Amino acid sequence: MDEQMFCFQCEQAAGCTACTGAAGVCGKSAETAAAQDRLTGALIAFAGQLIAAGRGPAPEQARLLMQGLFTTITNVNFDPAAVDALTRRVHDASPGTGPDYDMQALWREPDADRRSLKCFVLFSLRGMAAYNYHARVLGRIDPELDRFFCTALQAVGDPGQTTDALWQLVQATGEASYRCMELLDAANTGAFGDPEPVQVPLTIEKGPFIVISGHDLYDAQQLLEQTAGRGVNVYTHSEMLPAHGYPELKRRYPHLKGNFGTAWQNQQREFEDIPAPILFTTNCIMPLRASYADRVFTTSVVAYPGVPHIDEGRDFSPVIEKALELGGYAQDTLLPGLNGGSTVTTGFARTAVLQHADEIVQAVRDGKLRHFFLVGGCDGTRPSRRYYTEFARLTPPDTILLTLACGKFRLNDLPLGTVPGTGLPRILDVGQCNDAYSAIRIALALADAFGCGVNDLPLSLVLCWFEQKAVCILIALLALGIRNIRLGPTLPPFLSPGVVRTLQERYGLKPIATPEADLQAILGG
């Protein structure tokens, strides 16, 4: 009998319930899904053995734990052999013996709310592990957080956990998620400086170039260092766009030229016959098409069958040689944004925005600035995501849009100009999901400036989710007590009706409706 999968960790789950056939909507095979389940079961057993040994994980054990969880995120690893090899490494590093946790026990948990809460925690841990992994690469480690990962994983595998205990674990996981985001922010800004606003062209200059996708700024820095003086330009793609705002990258490497294309889910069309190699450093890689499969490289946790993988030594020579071989475009080529724009801006992280805090507060008090919207999150393939573009178009001119993560590609090239009478840009791109800490700090700092709680600010969160980093951001926002978040295009399928009801009662969490109806509800009038 052919292997069947069960996966409902992302927004594109079949029928908005779960992928259960021979392959997922993302293109992941049942074989890969089974390998990822085996890896997760090994990680849960590994965490339990570390706790039983009476100590937190050693640095290398913790790194392996983060790498394993990161590998199971949507659109990261499509290679079952690579996943199984990682599982063997987990077994070799385990301090004790015993059977791995059987993930079928979780997928078949008869109590819908208990299963839902355990999945909320597990999927958040996967997203948190991505942030933790990026921070570790840059030398930032928090042993207390490492221990929490073990405690939470053990709880996911514990059949005796009560619903009340699991709700407490959700709160603790949200608090830890916020700390992971803080750790990554310190790592990125410590290594590359505080982001600064910058206009990024969408024109690809003639000549050899490399497209780098994903979130890992260390990988970007290593590629830029190795391409310096080689006559090869570097262009960010999708999640890597915020690299342009970091001064230690932008100023040191003038061959970091611009951004290629739009959001991750458009790559199969935008990479069609591209005369350059593409380097994937993290998610979101999609199943490859023949028109560009021969010029794709992976590194770090990403793997795809038959694709050359650059190991931890980060020697990108094969990528550079491929760029020189392909030669790039014969003339400058504009690849416009989703709405036809020729440039986008980024770098409006907390330091850049809060330099204007007094100006912002005064504009609100003078009646020139009515409301803030945080509109962003993960992008994806469903047509219903046009909601976010239309929502942005309909926002009044006396409002500001903070935008974050790939959802910004739905709106970041809209010509919305500035807030009349202030000169403040109407669209402020904070960065990617890896920069969510900055967005939260902006909200908390504005609350301080206005002398109120964050829920009393003229601020509304209208978020789109797709994969597990978005889940861990959501759980962090809830743990901080932030209410009335609108979430779409659908609510996560792993949230049971009972859990959704509780989230609505405690936090005012609600699904998006229509742009017109939601704006009316938020602004009135």
mmCIF file of N, CA and C in Angstrom, residues 297-353:
data_model
loop_
_atom_site.group_PDB
_atom_site.id
_atom_site.type_symbol
_atom_site.label_atom_id
_atom_site.label_comp_id
_atom_site.label_asym_id
_atom_site.label_seq_id
_atom_site.Cartn_x
_atom_site.Cartn_y
_atom_site.Cartn_z
ATOM 1 N N PHE A 297 20.750 26.110 -6.018
ATOM 2 C CA PHE A 297 21.637 25.609 -4.980
ATOM 3 C C PHE A 297 20.944 25.797 -3.633
ATOM 4 N N THR A 298 21.235 24.904 -2.694
ATOM 5 C CA THR A 298 20.708 25.049 -1.339
ATOM 6 C C THR A 298 21.864 25.103 -0.351
ATOM 7 N N THR A 299 21.555 25.619 0.819
ATOM 8 C CA THR A 299 22.530 25.626 1.911
ATOM 9 C C THR A 299 21.780 25.589 3.232
ATOM 10 N N SER A 300 22.520 25.451 4.325
ATOM 11 C CA SER A 300 21.944 25.418 5.665
ATOM 12 C C SER A 300 20.961 24.256 5.774
ATOM 13 N N VAL A 301 19.720 24.513 6.244
ATOM 14 C CA VAL A 301 18.761 23.431 6.483
ATOM 15 C C VAL A 301 17.982 23.043 5.235
ATOM 16 N N VAL A 302 18.122 23.782 4.150
ATOM 17 C CA VAL A 302 17.333 23.526 2.948
ATOM 18 C C VAL A 302 17.932 22.352 2.176
ATOM 19 N N ALA A 303 17.054 21.509 1.645
ATOM 20 C CA ALA A 303 17.511 20.406 0.791
ATOM 21 C C ALA A 303 16.409 20.056 -0.200
ATOM 22 N N TYR A 304 16.850 19.669 -1.387
ATOM 23 C CA TYR A 304 15.907 19.254 -2.431
ATOM 24 C C TYR A 304 16.599 18.152 -3.235
ATOM 25 N N PRO A 305 15.906 17.077 -3.530
ATOM 26 C CA PRO A 305 16.562 15.959 -4.222
ATOM 27 C C PRO A 305 17.227 16.380 -5.526
ATOM 28 N N GLY A 306 18.493 15.978 -5.682
ATOM 29 C CA GLY A 306 19.225 16.242 -6.911
ATOM 30 C C GLY A 306 19.818 17.626 -7.030
ATOM 31 N N VAL A 307 19.650 18.468 -6.016
ATOM 32 C CA VAL A 307 20.144 19.844 -6.067
ATOM 33 C C VAL A 307 21.460 19.940 -5.300
ATOM 34 N N PRO A 308 22.486 20.607 -5.848
ATOM 35 C CA PRO A 308 23.751 20.760 -5.125
ATOM 36 C C PRO A 308 23.554 21.500 -3.809
ATOM 37 N N HIS A 309 24.131 20.954 -2.748
ATOM 38 C CA HIS A 309 23.996 21.543 -1.420
ATOM 39 C C HIS A 309 25.341 22.070 -0.959
ATOM 40 N N ILE A 310 25.374 23.323 -0.529
ATOM 41 C CA ILE A 310 26.579 23.942 0.015
ATOM 42 C C ILE A 310 26.608 23.669 1.511
ATOM 43 N N ASP A 311 27.658 22.998 1.983
ATOM 44 C CA ASP A 311 27.672 22.577 3.378
ATOM 45 C C ASP A 311 28.017 23.735 4.308
ATOM 46 N N GLU A 312 28.219 23.412 5.587
ATOM 47 C CA GLU A 312 28.389 24.453 6.600
ATOM 48 C C GLU A 312 29.662 25.268 6.422
ATOM 49 N N GLY A 313 30.557 24.829 5.562
ATOM 50 C CA GLY A 313 31.731 25.637 5.269
ATOM 51 C C GLY A 313 31.417 26.881 4.467
ATOM 52 N N ARG A 314 30.213 26.934 3.878
ATOM 53 C CA ARG A 314 29.736 28.091 3.121
ATOM 54 C C ARG A 314 30.709 28.499 2.008
ATOM 55 N N ASP A 315 31.233 27.515 1.286
ATOM 56 C CA ASP A 315 32.048 27.818 0.107
ATOM 57 C C ASP A 315 31.099 27.916 -1.088
ATOM 58 N N PHE A 316 30.813 29.150 -1.502
ATOM 59 C CA PHE A 316 29.839 29.373 -2.563
ATOM 60 C C PHE A 316 30.466 29.439 -3.952
ATOM 61 N N SER A 317 31.658 28.900 -4.090
ATOM 62 C CA SER A 317 32.330 28.914 -5.392
ATOM 63 C C SER A 317 31.474 28.319 -6.513
ATOM 64 N N PRO A 318 30.781 27.177 -6.296
ATOM 65 C CA PRO A 318 29.961 26.633 -7.380
ATOM 66 C C PRO A 318 28.856 27.591 -7.830
ATOM 67 N N VAL A 319 28.306 28.341 -6.896
ATOM 68 C CA VAL A 319 27.254 29.301 -7.239
ATOM 69 C C VAL A 319 27.840 30.439 -8.068
ATOM 70 N N ILE A 320 29.005 30.910 -7.657
ATOM 71 C CA ILE A 320 29.656 32.014 -8.376
ATOM 72 C C ILE A 320 30.049 31.583 -9.782
ATOM 73 N N GLU A 321 30.600 30.382 -9.907
ATOM 74 C CA GLU A 321 30.982 29.892 -11.231
ATOM 75 C C GLU A 321 29.767 29.752 -12.148
ATOM 76 N N LYS A 322 28.649 29.318 -11.590
ATOM 77 C CA LYS A 322 27.432 29.197 -12.384
ATOM 78 C C LYS A 322 26.951 30.577 -12.852
ATOM 79 N N ALA A 323 27.081 31.575 -11.999
ATOM 80 C CA ALA A 323 26.686 32.931 -12.385
ATOM 81 C C ALA A 323 27.536 33.440 -13.542
ATOM 82 N N LEU A 324 28.841 33.204 -13.451
ATOM 83 C CA LEU A 324 29.738 33.640 -14.534
ATOM 84 C C LEU A 324 29.443 32.874 -15.823
ATOM 85 N N GLU A 325 29.121 31.613 -15.690
ATOM 86 C CA GLU A 325 28.808 30.800 -16.870
ATOM 87 C C GLU A 325 27.536 31.272 -17.566
ATOM 88 N N LEU A 326 26.500 31.585 -16.785
ATOM 89 C CA LEU A 326 25.216 31.970 -17.368
ATOM 90 C C LEU A 326 25.215 33.399 -17.885
ATOM 91 N N GLY A 327 25.963 34.271 -17.255
ATOM 92 C CA GLY A 327 26.195 35.600 -17.802
ATOM 93 C C GLY A 327 25.168 36.658 -17.513
ATOM 94 N N GLY A 328 23.999 36.300 -17.006
ATOM 95 C CA GLY A 328 22.995 37.308 -16.679
ATOM 96 C C GLY A 328 22.277 37.852 -17.895
ATOM 97 N N TYR A 329 21.528 38.926 -17.684
ATOM 98 C CA TYR A 329 20.782 39.566 -18.772
ATOM 99 C C TYR A 329 21.723 40.393 -19.649
ATOM 100 N N ALA A 330 21.371 40.496 -20.922
ATOM 101 C CA ALA A 330 22.190 41.274 -21.867
ATOM 102 C C ALA A 330 21.983 42.767 -21.680
ATOM 103 N N GLN A 331 20.886 43.157 -21.079
ATOM 104 C CA GLN A 331 20.613 44.568 -20.816
ATOM 105 C C GLN A 331 19.830 44.686 -19.522
ATOM 106 N N ASP A 332 19.818 45.897 -18.963
ATOM 107 C CA ASP A 332 19.080 46.105 -17.716
ATOM 108 C C ASP A 332 17.628 45.685 -17.909
ATOM 109 N N THR A 333 17.081 44.959 -16.897
ATOM 110 C CA THR A 333 15.749 44.374 -17.013
ATOM 111 C C THR A 333 14.930 44.689 -15.769
ATOM 112 N N LEU A 334 13.794 45.350 -15.970
ATOM 113 C CA LEU A 334 12.906 45.661 -14.856
ATOM 114 C C LEU A 334 11.939 44.508 -14.633
ATOM 115 N N LEU A 335 11.904 44.023 -13.400
ATOM 116 C CA LEU A 335 10.916 43.017 -12.990
ATOM 117 C C LEU A 335 9.991 43.698 -11.984
ATOM 118 N N PRO A 336 8.894 44.298 -12.448
ATOM 119 C CA PRO A 336 8.082 45.161 -11.580
ATOM 120 C C PRO A 336 7.437 44.411 -10.436
ATOM 121 N N GLY A 337 7.075 45.170 -9.403
ATOM 122 C CA GLY A 337 6.380 44.602 -8.260
ATOM 123 C C GLY A 337 4.980 44.155 -8.619
ATOM 124 N N LEU A 338 4.290 43.611 -7.643
ATOM 125 C CA LEU A 338 2.967 43.037 -7.877
ATOM 126 C C LEU A 338 2.002 44.070 -8.445
ATOM 127 N N ASN A 339 2.159 45.323 -8.038
ATOM 128 C CA ASN A 339 1.257 46.382 -8.491
ATOM 129 C C ASN A 339 1.892 47.292 -9.531
ATOM 130 N N GLY A 340 2.990 46.824 -10.149
ATOM 131 C CA GLY A 340 3.610 47.566 -11.233
ATOM 132 C C GLY A 340 4.710 48.528 -10.826
ATOM 133 N N GLY A 341 5.037 48.611 -9.546
ATOM 134 C CA GLY A 341 6.063 49.543 -9.101
ATOM 135 C C GLY A 341 7.457 49.126 -9.524
ATOM 136 N N SER A 342 8.378 50.087 -9.555
ATOM 137 C CA SER A 342 9.755 49.814 -9.976
ATOM 138 C C SER A 342 10.746 49.833 -8.824
ATOM 139 N N THR A 343 10.292 50.238 -7.652
ATOM 140 C CA THR A 343 11.134 50.217 -6.452
ATOM 141 C C THR A 343 10.266 49.833 -5.255
ATOM 142 N N VAL A 344 10.940 49.381 -4.197
ATOM 143 C CA VAL A 344 10.288 49.174 -2.904
ATOM 144 C C VAL A 344 11.214 49.729 -1.837
ATOM 145 N N THR A 345 10.679 49.996 -0.673
ATOM 146 C CA THR A 345 11.509 50.468 0.436
ATOM 147 C C THR A 345 11.490 49.440 1.551
ATOM 148 N N THR A 346 12.535 49.456 2.346
ATOM 149 C CA THR A 346 12.620 48.594 3.520
ATOM 150 C C THR A 346 13.500 49.296 4.550
ATOM 151 N N GLY A 347 13.673 48.689 5.702
ATOM 152 C CA GLY A 347 14.572 49.232 6.712
ATOM 153 C C GLY A 347 13.915 50.074 7.779
ATOM 154 N N PHE A 348 12.564 50.109 7.813
ATOM 155 C CA PHE A 348 11.885 50.899 8.839
ATOM 156 C C PHE A 348 11.713 50.065 10.103
ATOM 157 N N ALA A 349 12.821 49.616 10.653
ATOM 158 C CA ALA A 349 12.794 48.886 11.912
ATOM 159 C C ALA A 349 12.588 49.872 13.058
ATOM 160 N N ARG A 350 12.586 49.353 14.290
ATOM 161 C CA ARG A 350 12.151 50.185 15.407
ATOM 162 C C ARG A 350 13.002 51.436 15.585
ATOM 163 N N THR A 351 14.328 51.330 15.405
ATOM 164 C CA THR A 351 15.186 52.501 15.596
ATOM 165 C C THR A 351 14.840 53.599 14.599
ATOM 166 N N ALA A 352 14.645 53.211 13.344
ATOM 167 C CA ALA A 352 14.326 54.190 12.302
ATOM 168 C C ALA A 352 12.961 54.832 12.545
ATOM 169 N N VAL A 353 11.984 54.037 12.947
ATOM 170 C CA VAL A 353 10.639 54.582 13.155
ATOM 171 C C VAL A 353 10.585 55.436 14.416
#
